[in-house]
CSV table of C-alpha atoms and ligand atoms in Angstrom, one decimal:
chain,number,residue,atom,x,y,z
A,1025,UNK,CA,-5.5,-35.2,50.5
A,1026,UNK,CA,-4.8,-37.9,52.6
A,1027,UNK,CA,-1.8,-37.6,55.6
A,1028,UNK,CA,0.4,-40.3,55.9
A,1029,UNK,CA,1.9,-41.0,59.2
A,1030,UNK,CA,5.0,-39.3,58.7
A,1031,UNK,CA,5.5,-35.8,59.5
A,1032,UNK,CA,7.8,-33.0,59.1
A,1033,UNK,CA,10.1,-32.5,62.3
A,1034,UNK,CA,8.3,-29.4,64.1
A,1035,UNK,CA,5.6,-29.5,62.2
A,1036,UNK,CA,6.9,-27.5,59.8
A,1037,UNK,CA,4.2,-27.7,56.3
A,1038,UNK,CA,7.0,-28.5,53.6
A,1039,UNK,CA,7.8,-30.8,50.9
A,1040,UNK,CA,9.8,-33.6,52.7
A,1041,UNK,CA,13.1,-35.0,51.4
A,1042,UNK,CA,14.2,-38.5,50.9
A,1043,UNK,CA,17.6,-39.0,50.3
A,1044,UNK,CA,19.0,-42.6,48.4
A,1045,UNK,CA,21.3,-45.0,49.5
A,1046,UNK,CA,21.5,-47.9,47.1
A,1047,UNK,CA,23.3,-50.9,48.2
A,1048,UNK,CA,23.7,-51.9,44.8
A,1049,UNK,CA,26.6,-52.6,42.8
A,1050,UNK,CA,25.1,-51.3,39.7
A,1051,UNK,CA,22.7,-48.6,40.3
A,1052,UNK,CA,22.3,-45.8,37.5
A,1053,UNK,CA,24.0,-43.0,39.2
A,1054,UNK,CA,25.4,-44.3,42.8
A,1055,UNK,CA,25.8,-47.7,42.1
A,1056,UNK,CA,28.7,-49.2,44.2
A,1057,UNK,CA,29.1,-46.4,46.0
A,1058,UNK,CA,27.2,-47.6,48.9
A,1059,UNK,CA,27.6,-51.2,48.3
A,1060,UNK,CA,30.0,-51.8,51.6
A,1061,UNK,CA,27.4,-51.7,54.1
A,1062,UNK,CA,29.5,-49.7,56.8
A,1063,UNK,CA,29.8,-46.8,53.6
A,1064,UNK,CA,25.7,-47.4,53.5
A,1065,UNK,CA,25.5,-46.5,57.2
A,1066,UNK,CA,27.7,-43.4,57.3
A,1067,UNK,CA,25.9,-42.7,54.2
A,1068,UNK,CA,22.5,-42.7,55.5
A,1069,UNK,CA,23.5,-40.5,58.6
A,1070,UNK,CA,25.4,-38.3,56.4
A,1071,UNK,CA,22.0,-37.6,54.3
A,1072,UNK,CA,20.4,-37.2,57.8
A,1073,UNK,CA,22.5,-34.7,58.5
A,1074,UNK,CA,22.0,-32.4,55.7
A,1075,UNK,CA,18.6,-32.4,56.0
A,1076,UNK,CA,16.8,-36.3,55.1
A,1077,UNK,CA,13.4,-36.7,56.6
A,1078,UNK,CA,13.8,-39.9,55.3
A,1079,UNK,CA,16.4,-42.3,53.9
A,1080,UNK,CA,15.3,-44.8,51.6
A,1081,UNK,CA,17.6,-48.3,51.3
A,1082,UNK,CA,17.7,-50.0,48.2
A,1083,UNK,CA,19.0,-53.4,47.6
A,1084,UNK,CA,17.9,-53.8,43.7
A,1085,UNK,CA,19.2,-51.3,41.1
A,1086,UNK,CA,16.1,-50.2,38.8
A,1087,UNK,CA,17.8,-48.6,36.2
A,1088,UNK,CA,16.7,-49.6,32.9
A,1089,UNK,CA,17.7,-52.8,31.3
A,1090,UNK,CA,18.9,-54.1,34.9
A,1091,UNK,CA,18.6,-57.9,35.8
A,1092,UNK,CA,16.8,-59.1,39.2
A,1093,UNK,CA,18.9,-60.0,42.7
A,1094,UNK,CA,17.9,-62.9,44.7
A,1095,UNK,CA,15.5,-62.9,47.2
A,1096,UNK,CA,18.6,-63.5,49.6
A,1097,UNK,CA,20.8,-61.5,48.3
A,1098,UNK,CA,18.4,-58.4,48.6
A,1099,UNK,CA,17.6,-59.2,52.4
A,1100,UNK,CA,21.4,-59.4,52.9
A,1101,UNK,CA,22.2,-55.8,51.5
A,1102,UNK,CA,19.4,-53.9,53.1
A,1103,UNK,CA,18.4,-55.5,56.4
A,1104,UNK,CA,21.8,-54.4,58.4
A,1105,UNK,CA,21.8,-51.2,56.7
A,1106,UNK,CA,18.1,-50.5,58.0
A,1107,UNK,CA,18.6,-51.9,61.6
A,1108,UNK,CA,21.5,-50.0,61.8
A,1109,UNK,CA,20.0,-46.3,60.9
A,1110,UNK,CA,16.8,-46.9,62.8
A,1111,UNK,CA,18.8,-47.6,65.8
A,1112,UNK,CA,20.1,-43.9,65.0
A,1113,UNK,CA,16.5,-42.5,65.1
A,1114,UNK,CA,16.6,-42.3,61.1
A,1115,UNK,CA,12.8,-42.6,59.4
A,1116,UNK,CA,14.1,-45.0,57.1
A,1117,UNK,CA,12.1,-46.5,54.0
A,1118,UNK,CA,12.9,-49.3,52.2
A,1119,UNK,CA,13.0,-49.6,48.4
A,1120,UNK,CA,11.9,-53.0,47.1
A,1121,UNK,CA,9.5,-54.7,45.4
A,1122,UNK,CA,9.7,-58.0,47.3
A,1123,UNK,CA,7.1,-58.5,50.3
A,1124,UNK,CA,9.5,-60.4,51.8
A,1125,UNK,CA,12.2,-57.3,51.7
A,1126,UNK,CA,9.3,-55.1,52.9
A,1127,UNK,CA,8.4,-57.4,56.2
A,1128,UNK,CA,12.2,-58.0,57.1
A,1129,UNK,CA,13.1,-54.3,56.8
A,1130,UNK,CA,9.5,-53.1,58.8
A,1131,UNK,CA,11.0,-55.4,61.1
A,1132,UNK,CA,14.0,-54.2,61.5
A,1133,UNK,CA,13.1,-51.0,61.7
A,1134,UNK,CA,11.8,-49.7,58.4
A,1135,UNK,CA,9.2,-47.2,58.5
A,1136,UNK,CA,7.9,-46.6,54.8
A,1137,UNK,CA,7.6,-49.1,52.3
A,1138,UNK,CA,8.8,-47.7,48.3
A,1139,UNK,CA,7.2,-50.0,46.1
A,1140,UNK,CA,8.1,-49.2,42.5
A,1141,UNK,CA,5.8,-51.9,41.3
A,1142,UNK,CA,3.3,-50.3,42.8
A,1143,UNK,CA,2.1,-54.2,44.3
A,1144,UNK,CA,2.2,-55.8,40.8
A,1145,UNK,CA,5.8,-57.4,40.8
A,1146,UNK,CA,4.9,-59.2,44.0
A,1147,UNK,CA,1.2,-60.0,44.6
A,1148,UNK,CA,1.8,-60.5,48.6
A,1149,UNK,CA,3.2,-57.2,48.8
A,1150,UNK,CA,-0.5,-55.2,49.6
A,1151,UNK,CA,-1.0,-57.5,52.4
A,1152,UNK,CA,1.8,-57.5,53.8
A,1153,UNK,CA,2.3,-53.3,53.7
A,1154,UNK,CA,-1.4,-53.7,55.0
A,1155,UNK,CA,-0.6,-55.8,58.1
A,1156,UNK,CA,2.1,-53.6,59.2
A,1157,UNK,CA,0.5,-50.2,59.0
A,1158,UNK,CA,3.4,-48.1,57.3
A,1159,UNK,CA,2.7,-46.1,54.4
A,1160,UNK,CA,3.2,-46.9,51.2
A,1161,UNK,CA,4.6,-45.9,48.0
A,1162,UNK,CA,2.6,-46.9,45.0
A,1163,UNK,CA,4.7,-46.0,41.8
A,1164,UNK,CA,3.4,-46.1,38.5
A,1165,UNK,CA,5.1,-48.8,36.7
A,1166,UNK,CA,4.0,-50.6,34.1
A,1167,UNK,CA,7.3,-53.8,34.3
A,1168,UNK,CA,10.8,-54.9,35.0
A,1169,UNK,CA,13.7,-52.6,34.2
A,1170,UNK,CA,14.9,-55.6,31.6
A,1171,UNK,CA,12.2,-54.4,28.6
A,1172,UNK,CA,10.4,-51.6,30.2
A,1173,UNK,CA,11.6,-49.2,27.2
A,1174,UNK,CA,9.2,-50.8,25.5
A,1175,UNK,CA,5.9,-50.2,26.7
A,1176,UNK,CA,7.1,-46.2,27.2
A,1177,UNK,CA,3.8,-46.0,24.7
A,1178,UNK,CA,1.0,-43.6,25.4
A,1179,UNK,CA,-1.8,-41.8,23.8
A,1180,UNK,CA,-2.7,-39.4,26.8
A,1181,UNK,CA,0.6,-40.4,29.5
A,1182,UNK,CA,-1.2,-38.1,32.2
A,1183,UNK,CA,-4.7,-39.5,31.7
A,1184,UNK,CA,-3.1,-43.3,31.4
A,1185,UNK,CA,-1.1,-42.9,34.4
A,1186,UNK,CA,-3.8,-41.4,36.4
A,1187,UNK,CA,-6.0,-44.1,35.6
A,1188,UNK,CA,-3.6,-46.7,36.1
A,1189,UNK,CA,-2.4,-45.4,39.3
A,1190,UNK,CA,-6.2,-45.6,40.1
A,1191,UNK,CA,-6.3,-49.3,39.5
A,1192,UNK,CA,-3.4,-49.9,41.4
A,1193,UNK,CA,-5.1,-47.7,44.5
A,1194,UNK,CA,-8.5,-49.7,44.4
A,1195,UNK,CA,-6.7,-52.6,44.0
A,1196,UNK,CA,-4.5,-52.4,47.3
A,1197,UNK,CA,-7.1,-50.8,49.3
A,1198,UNK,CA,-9.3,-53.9,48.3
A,1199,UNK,CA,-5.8,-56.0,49.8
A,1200,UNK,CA,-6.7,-54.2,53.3
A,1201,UNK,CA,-4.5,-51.2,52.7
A,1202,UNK,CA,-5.9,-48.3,54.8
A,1203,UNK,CA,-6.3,-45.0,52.4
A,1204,UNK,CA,-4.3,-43.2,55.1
A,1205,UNK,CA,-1.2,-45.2,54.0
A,1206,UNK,CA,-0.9,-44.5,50.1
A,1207,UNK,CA,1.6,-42.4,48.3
A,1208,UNK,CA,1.3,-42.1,44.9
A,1209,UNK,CA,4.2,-41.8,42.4
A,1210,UNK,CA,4.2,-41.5,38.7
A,1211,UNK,CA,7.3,-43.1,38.2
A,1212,UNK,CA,9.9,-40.9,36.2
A,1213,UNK,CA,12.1,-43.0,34.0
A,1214,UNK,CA,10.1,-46.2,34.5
A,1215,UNK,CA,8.4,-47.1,31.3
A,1216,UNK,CA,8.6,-43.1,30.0
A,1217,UNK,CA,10.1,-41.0,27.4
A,1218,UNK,CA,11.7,-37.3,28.7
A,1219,UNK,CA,8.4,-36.4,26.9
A,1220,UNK,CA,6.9,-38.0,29.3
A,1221,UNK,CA,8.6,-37.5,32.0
A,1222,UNK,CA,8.1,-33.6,31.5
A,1223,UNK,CA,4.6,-33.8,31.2
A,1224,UNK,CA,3.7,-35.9,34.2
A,1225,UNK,CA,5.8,-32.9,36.6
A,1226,UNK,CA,3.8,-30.2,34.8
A,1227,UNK,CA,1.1,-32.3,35.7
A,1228,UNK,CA,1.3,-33.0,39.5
A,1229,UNK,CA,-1.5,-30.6,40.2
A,1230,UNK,CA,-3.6,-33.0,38.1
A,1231,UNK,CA,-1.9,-36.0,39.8
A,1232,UNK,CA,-2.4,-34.5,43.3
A,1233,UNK,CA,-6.5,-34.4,42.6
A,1234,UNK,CA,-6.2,-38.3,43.2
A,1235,UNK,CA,-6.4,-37.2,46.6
A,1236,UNK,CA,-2.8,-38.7,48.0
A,1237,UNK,CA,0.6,-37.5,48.6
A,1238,UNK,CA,3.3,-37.3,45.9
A,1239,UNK,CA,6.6,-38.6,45.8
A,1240,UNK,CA,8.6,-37.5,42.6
A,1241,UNK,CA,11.6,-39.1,41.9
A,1242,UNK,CA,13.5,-36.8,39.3
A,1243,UNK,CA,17.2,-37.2,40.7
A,1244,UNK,CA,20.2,-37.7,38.4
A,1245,UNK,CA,17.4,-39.1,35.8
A,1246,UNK,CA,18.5,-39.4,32.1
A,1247,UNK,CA,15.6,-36.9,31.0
A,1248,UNK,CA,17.7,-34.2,33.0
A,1249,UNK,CA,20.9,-35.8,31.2
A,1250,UNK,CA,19.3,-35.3,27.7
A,1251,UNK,CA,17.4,-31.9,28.6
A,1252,UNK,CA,20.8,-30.2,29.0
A,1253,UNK,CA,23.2,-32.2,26.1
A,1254,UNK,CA,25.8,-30.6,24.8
A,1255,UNK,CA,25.3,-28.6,21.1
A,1256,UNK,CA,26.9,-32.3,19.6
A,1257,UNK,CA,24.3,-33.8,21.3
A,1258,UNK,CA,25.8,-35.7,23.9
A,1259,UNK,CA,23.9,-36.3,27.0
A,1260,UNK,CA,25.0,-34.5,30.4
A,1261,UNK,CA,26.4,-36.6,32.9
A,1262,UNK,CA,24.0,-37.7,35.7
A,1263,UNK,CA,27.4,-36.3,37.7
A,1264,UNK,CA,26.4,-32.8,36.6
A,1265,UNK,CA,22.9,-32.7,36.5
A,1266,UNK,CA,22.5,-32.3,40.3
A,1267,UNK,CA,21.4,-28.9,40.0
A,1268,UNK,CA,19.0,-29.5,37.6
A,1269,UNK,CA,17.2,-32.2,39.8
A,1270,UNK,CA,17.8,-29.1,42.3
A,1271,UNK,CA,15.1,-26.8,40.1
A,1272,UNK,CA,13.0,-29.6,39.1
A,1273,UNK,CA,12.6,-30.0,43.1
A,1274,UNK,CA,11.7,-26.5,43.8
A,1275,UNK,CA,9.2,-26.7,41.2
A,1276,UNK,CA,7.7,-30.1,42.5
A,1277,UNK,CA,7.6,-28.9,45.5
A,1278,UNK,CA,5.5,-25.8,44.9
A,1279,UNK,CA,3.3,-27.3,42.4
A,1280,UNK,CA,2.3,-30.0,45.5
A,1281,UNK,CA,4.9,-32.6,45.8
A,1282,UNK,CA,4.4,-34.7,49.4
A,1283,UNK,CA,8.1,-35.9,49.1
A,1284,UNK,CA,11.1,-35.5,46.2
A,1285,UNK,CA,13.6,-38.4,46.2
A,1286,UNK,CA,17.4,-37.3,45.6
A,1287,UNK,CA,20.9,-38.5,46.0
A,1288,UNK,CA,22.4,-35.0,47.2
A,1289,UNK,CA,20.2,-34.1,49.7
A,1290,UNK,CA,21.7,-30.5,51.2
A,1291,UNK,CA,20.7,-28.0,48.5
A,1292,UNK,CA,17.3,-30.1,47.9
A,1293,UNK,CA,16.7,-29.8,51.7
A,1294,UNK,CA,17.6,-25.8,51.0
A,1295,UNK,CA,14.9,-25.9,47.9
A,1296,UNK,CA,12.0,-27.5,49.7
A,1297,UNK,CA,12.4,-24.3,52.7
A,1298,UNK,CA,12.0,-22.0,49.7
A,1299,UNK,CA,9.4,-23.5,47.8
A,1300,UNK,CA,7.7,-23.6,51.6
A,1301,UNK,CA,8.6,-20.3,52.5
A,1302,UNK,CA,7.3,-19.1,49.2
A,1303,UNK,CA,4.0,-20.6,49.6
A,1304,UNK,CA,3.2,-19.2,52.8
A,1305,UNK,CA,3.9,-15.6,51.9
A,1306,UNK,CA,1.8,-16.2,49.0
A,1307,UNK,CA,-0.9,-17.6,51.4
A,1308,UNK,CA,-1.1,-14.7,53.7
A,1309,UNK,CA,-1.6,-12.5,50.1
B,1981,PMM,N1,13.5,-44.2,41.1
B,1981,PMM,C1,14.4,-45.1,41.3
B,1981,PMM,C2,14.4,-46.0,42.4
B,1981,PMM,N2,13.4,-45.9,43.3
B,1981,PMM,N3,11.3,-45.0,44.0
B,1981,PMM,C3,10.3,-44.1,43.8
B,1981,PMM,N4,9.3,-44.1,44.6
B,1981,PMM,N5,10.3,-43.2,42.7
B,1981,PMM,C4,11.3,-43.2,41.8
B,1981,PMM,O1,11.3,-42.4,40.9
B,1981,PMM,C5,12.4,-44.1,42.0
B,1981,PMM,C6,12.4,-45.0,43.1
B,1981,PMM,C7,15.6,-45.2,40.4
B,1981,PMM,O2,16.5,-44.2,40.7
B,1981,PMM,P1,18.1,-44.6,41.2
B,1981,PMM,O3,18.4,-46.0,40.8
B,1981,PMM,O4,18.9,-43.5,40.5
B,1981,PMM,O5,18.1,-44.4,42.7
């Protein structure tokens, strides 16, 4: 595997934790929370201080069926936001799809670019990630959140996202991308059933073999929502499914996951100790 230029504080060998902050007035779970950008400061730090390695600002809500932002009106929500917690000493990433967004926030400060298009919303965006040397998240994704339900169609979803994730890999290392700065990400929710969903976690060993780190971003999702409905069938509320993205963590985590991306970061930060802790007892057997 790969070893992307970010590191545990102390060294420690752990699954690391990103914690959100959306600065969206729509996102699925947090949206307008954060929106204010003195809230996504105060945020940020609070996330920090339960036990982020990273933050990750987001000026574009993803959730499915969502509409696009402006150009502008992305720079405007995330750029102050980012300044402001990497004057803080916060490892902040930035979530967008726009290689514009990604310049401006490496600029200000950014030190990770999340690209859930994995380069092919904005064709600029390898070069760009290439010139400033940060890593970079390459999610599976397979279009925008307007219609993406509909191409959530698979034969074989582990051997099609592998092979597609693949693609994406030669394709951005061909862009000047150095192998040191990819992250791969199957992309939960993006284009994929719960069906799917499940089977791409149980498959992170499979996903790992690609040979780069693994960011899995479970949080709040509506699989977990679905997974535990009530006996009428109702959905949970992403509002109570915080401890199941807690399990699903500690399970990522021990399978292989790099990173896990959550909104409540304290007991996540807890999970990813165990799942290390866990690990090297079993090592020393
Ligand atoms: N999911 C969302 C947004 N950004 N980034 C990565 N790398 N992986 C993800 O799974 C991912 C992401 C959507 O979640 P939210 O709108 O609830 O934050």
């Amino acid at each position: 595997m790969t070893s992307v230029p970010i590191n545990v504080p102390g060294g420690a060998e752990r699954c690391l934790v990103m914690g959100v902050v959306n600065v969206t007035p729509d996102s699925f779970s947090d949206g307008g929370l954060w929106f204010d950008e003195a809230a996504a400061i105060s945020h940020g730090l609070e996330l920090v201080g339960e036990g982020a390695d990273i933050v990750d600002v987001g000026g574009e809500s993803t959730r499915p069926g969502a509409a696009r932002v402006s150009l502008e009106e992305e720079l405007a929500r995330v750029v102050p936001v980012i300044s402001a917690l990497a004057a803080e000493g916060v490892t902040v990433s930035v979530d967008t799809m726009r290689a514009e967004v990604a310049r401006a926030a490496v600029e200000a400060g950014a030190r990770l670019v999340n690209d859930v298009s994995g380069g092919l919303a904005d064709p600029e965006m390898p070069r760009v990630v290439a010139a400033t040397g940060v890593p970079y998240v390459v999610m599976h994704w397979r279009g925008h959140s307007h219609d993406m339900e509909t191409r959530a169609v698979y034969t074989d979803v582990v051997t099609e996202v592998r092979e597609e994730l693949s693609k994406r890999v030669n394709l951005v290392l061909a862009e000047g991308v150095a192998e040191e700065q990819i992250v791969l990400d199957p992309g939960l929710g993006f284009a994929k059933t719960a069906e799917h969903n499940w089977a791409l976690l149980a498959a992170i060993p499979q996903l790992a073999e690609l040979g780069y780190p693994l960011l899995i971003g479970a949080s709040r999702k509506r699989f977990l929502g679905r997974l535990l409905a009530a006996p009428d069938g109702t959905p949970r509320p992403f509002s109570r499914s915080d401890d199941a993205t807690l399990a699903v963590t500690a399970l990522a985590a021990h399978a292989g996951a790099w990173c896990v991306r959550v909104h409540e970061v304290g007991p996540n930060a807890d999970a990813v100790r165990v799942a290390a802790a866990w690990k090297r007892a079993g090592a020393g057997t």
